[in-house]
Amino acid sequence: MFGRIREAWERSRTARRTKGEAGGGQRPHNLFEAAAVYVSACADDDQERIDEAAAWVSPEALSFGVNELACRALIMLARERGESPQDVARSLLGLPAA
């Protein structure tokens, strides 16, 4: 499992936004920061923050970041509950046990 996380991390290194603003402005947002803001804004139903975070990185990078966030959150929640990630995912989505 950690091998998959390590591979995903390596893929993400190439997908992160690295361009800064001219003149030493604010540091650029990376895909994980964008994903965290995007998902939390979706949970709060804050369309302004959703749009802001979506503009920080490409749609592909945002999708990757959201997927990584979901995977990490699911693993963490499964460990806390002492259940399998599949069981936790099905429970969160309101699906019957497999």
mmCIF file of C-alpha atoms in Angstrom:
data_model
loop_
_atom_site.group_PDB
_atom_site.id
_atom_site.type_symbol
_atom_site.label_atom_id
_atom_site.label_comp_id
_atom_site.label_asym_id
_atom_site.label_seq_id
_atom_site.Cartn_x
_atom_site.Cartn_y
_atom_site.Cartn_z
ATOM 1 C CA MET A 1 0.000 0.000 0.000
ATOM 2 C CA PHE A 2 2.807 2.429 0.842
ATOM 3 C CA GLY A 3 4.367 1.667 -2.531
ATOM 4 C CA ARG A 4 1.212 2.949 -4.246
ATOM 5 C CA ILE A 5 1.268 6.085 -2.126
ATOM 6 C CA ARG A 6 4.943 6.619 -2.947
ATOM 7 C CA GLU A 7 4.249 6.163 -6.680
ATOM 8 C CA ALA A 8 1.360 8.605 -6.501
ATOM 9 C CA TRP A 9 3.595 11.105 -4.718
ATOM 10 C CA GLU A 10 6.210 10.819 -7.442
ATOM 11 C CA ARG A 11 3.562 11.333 -10.147
ATOM 12 C CA SER A 12 2.251 14.336 -8.291
ATOM 13 C CA ARG A 13 5.679 15.955 -8.195
ATOM 14 C CA THR A 14 5.567 16.309 -11.950
ATOM 15 C CA ALA A 15 1.970 17.553 -11.940
ATOM 16 C CA ARG A 16 2.388 20.321 -9.366
ATOM 17 C CA ARG A 17 2.233 23.910 -10.493
ATOM 18 C CA THR A 18 5.644 25.523 -10.158
ATOM 19 C CA LYS A 19 5.233 28.894 -11.853
ATOM 20 C CA GLY A 20 5.304 31.889 -9.520
ATOM 21 C CA GLU A 21 4.041 35.358 -10.172
ATOM 22 C CA ALA A 22 6.471 37.884 -11.638
ATOM 23 C CA GLY A 23 8.161 40.163 -9.146
ATOM 24 C CA GLY A 24 8.223 37.702 -6.257
ATOM 25 C CA GLY A 25 4.512 37.786 -5.469
ATOM 26 C CA GLN A 26 2.709 35.141 -3.482
ATOM 27 C CA ARG A 27 4.000 31.623 -3.697
ATOM 28 C CA PRO A 28 2.074 29.436 -6.130
ATOM 29 C CA HIS A 29 -0.531 27.007 -4.846
ATOM 30 C CA ASN A 30 0.198 23.332 -5.312
ATOM 31 C CA LEU A 31 -2.323 20.697 -6.305
ATOM 32 C CA PHE A 32 -2.754 19.342 -2.783
ATOM 33 C CA GLU A 33 -3.478 22.781 -1.387
ATOM 34 C CA ALA A 34 -5.970 23.368 -4.195
ATOM 35 C CA ALA A 35 -7.619 19.999 -3.538
ATOM 36 C CA ALA A 36 -7.913 20.654 0.203
ATOM 37 C CA VAL A 37 -9.532 24.050 -0.326
ATOM 38 C CA TYR A 38 -11.753 22.732 -3.133
ATOM 39 C CA VAL A 39 -13.094 19.769 -1.149
ATOM 40 C CA SER A 40 -13.612 21.741 2.052
ATOM 41 C CA ALA A 41 -15.387 24.467 0.055
ATOM 42 C CA CYS A 42 -17.637 21.836 -1.522
ATOM 43 C CA ALA A 43 -18.480 20.523 1.957
ATOM 44 C CA ASP A 44 -19.327 24.088 3.047
ATOM 45 C CA ASP A 45 -21.205 24.784 -0.215
ATOM 46 C CA ASP A 46 -18.998 27.860 -0.782
ATOM 47 C CA GLN A 47 -19.057 28.432 -4.547
ATOM 48 C CA GLU A 48 -16.653 31.377 -4.394
ATOM 49 C CA ARG A 49 -13.918 29.295 -2.723
ATOM 50 C CA ILE A 50 -14.661 26.379 -5.068
ATOM 51 C CA ASP A 51 -14.065 28.617 -8.083
ATOM 52 C CA GLU A 52 -10.953 30.145 -6.524
ATOM 53 C CA ALA A 53 -9.343 26.779 -5.756
ATOM 54 C CA ALA A 54 -10.274 25.409 -9.192
ATOM 55 C CA ALA A 55 -8.371 28.290 -10.798
ATOM 56 C CA TRP A 56 -5.132 27.552 -8.922
ATOM 57 C CA VAL A 57 -4.202 24.425 -10.889
ATOM 58 C CA SER A 58 -5.225 22.656 -14.072
ATOM 59 C CA PRO A 59 -8.407 20.552 -13.996
ATOM 60 C CA GLU A 60 -6.306 17.405 -14.345
ATOM 61 C CA ALA A 61 -4.086 18.353 -11.409
ATOM 62 C CA LEU A 62 -7.124 19.235 -9.291
ATOM 63 C CA SER A 63 -8.713 15.883 -10.123
ATOM 64 C CA PHE A 64 -5.528 14.076 -9.107
ATOM 65 C CA GLY A 65 -5.340 16.071 -5.871
ATOM 66 C CA VAL A 66 -8.960 15.386 -4.972
ATOM 67 C CA ASN A 67 -8.408 11.678 -5.650
ATOM 68 C CA GLU A 68 -5.299 11.647 -3.431
ATOM 69 C CA LEU A 69 -7.179 13.460 -0.665
ATOM 70 C CA ALA A 70 -10.034 10.963 -0.875
ATOM 71 C CA CYS A 71 -7.658 7.995 -0.733
ATOM 72 C CA ARG A 72 -5.712 9.364 2.227
ATOM 73 C CA ALA A 73 -8.886 10.319 4.103
ATOM 74 C CA LEU A 74 -10.407 6.895 3.490
ATOM 75 C CA ILE A 75 -7.275 5.102 4.712
ATOM 76 C CA MET A 76 -7.151 7.252 7.834
ATOM 77 C CA LEU A 77 -10.836 6.771 8.606
ATOM 78 C CA ALA A 78 -10.597 3.017 8.023
ATOM 79 C CA ARG A 79 -7.682 2.790 10.468
ATOM 80 C CA GLU A 80 -9.590 4.789 13.076
ATOM 81 C CA ARG A 81 -12.648 2.551 12.700
ATOM 82 C CA GLY A 82 -10.672 -0.678 12.451
ATOM 83 C CA GLU A 83 -12.475 -1.529 9.202
ATOM 84 C CA SER A 84 -11.402 -2.099 5.623
ATOM 85 C CA PRO A 85 -11.242 0.906 3.300
ATOM 86 C CA GLN A 86 -13.861 -0.773 1.079
ATOM 87 C CA ASP A 87 -16.314 -1.130 3.982
ATOM 88 C CA VAL A 88 -15.774 2.489 5.043
ATOM 89 C CA ALA A 89 -16.205 3.765 1.473
ATOM 90 C CA ARG A 90 -19.436 1.840 1.013
ATOM 91 C CA SER A 91 -20.708 3.097 4.370
ATOM 92 C CA LEU A 92 -19.886 6.737 3.531
ATOM 93 C CA LEU A 93 -21.742 6.422 0.236
ATOM 94 C CA GLY A 94 -24.729 4.715 1.846
ATOM 95 C CA LEU A 95 -24.183 1.471 -0.056
ATOM 96 C CA PRO A 96 -24.976 -1.957 1.385
ATOM 97 C CA ALA A 97 -22.082 -4.020 2.716
ATOM 98 C CA ALA A 98 -20.345 -6.100 0.068
#
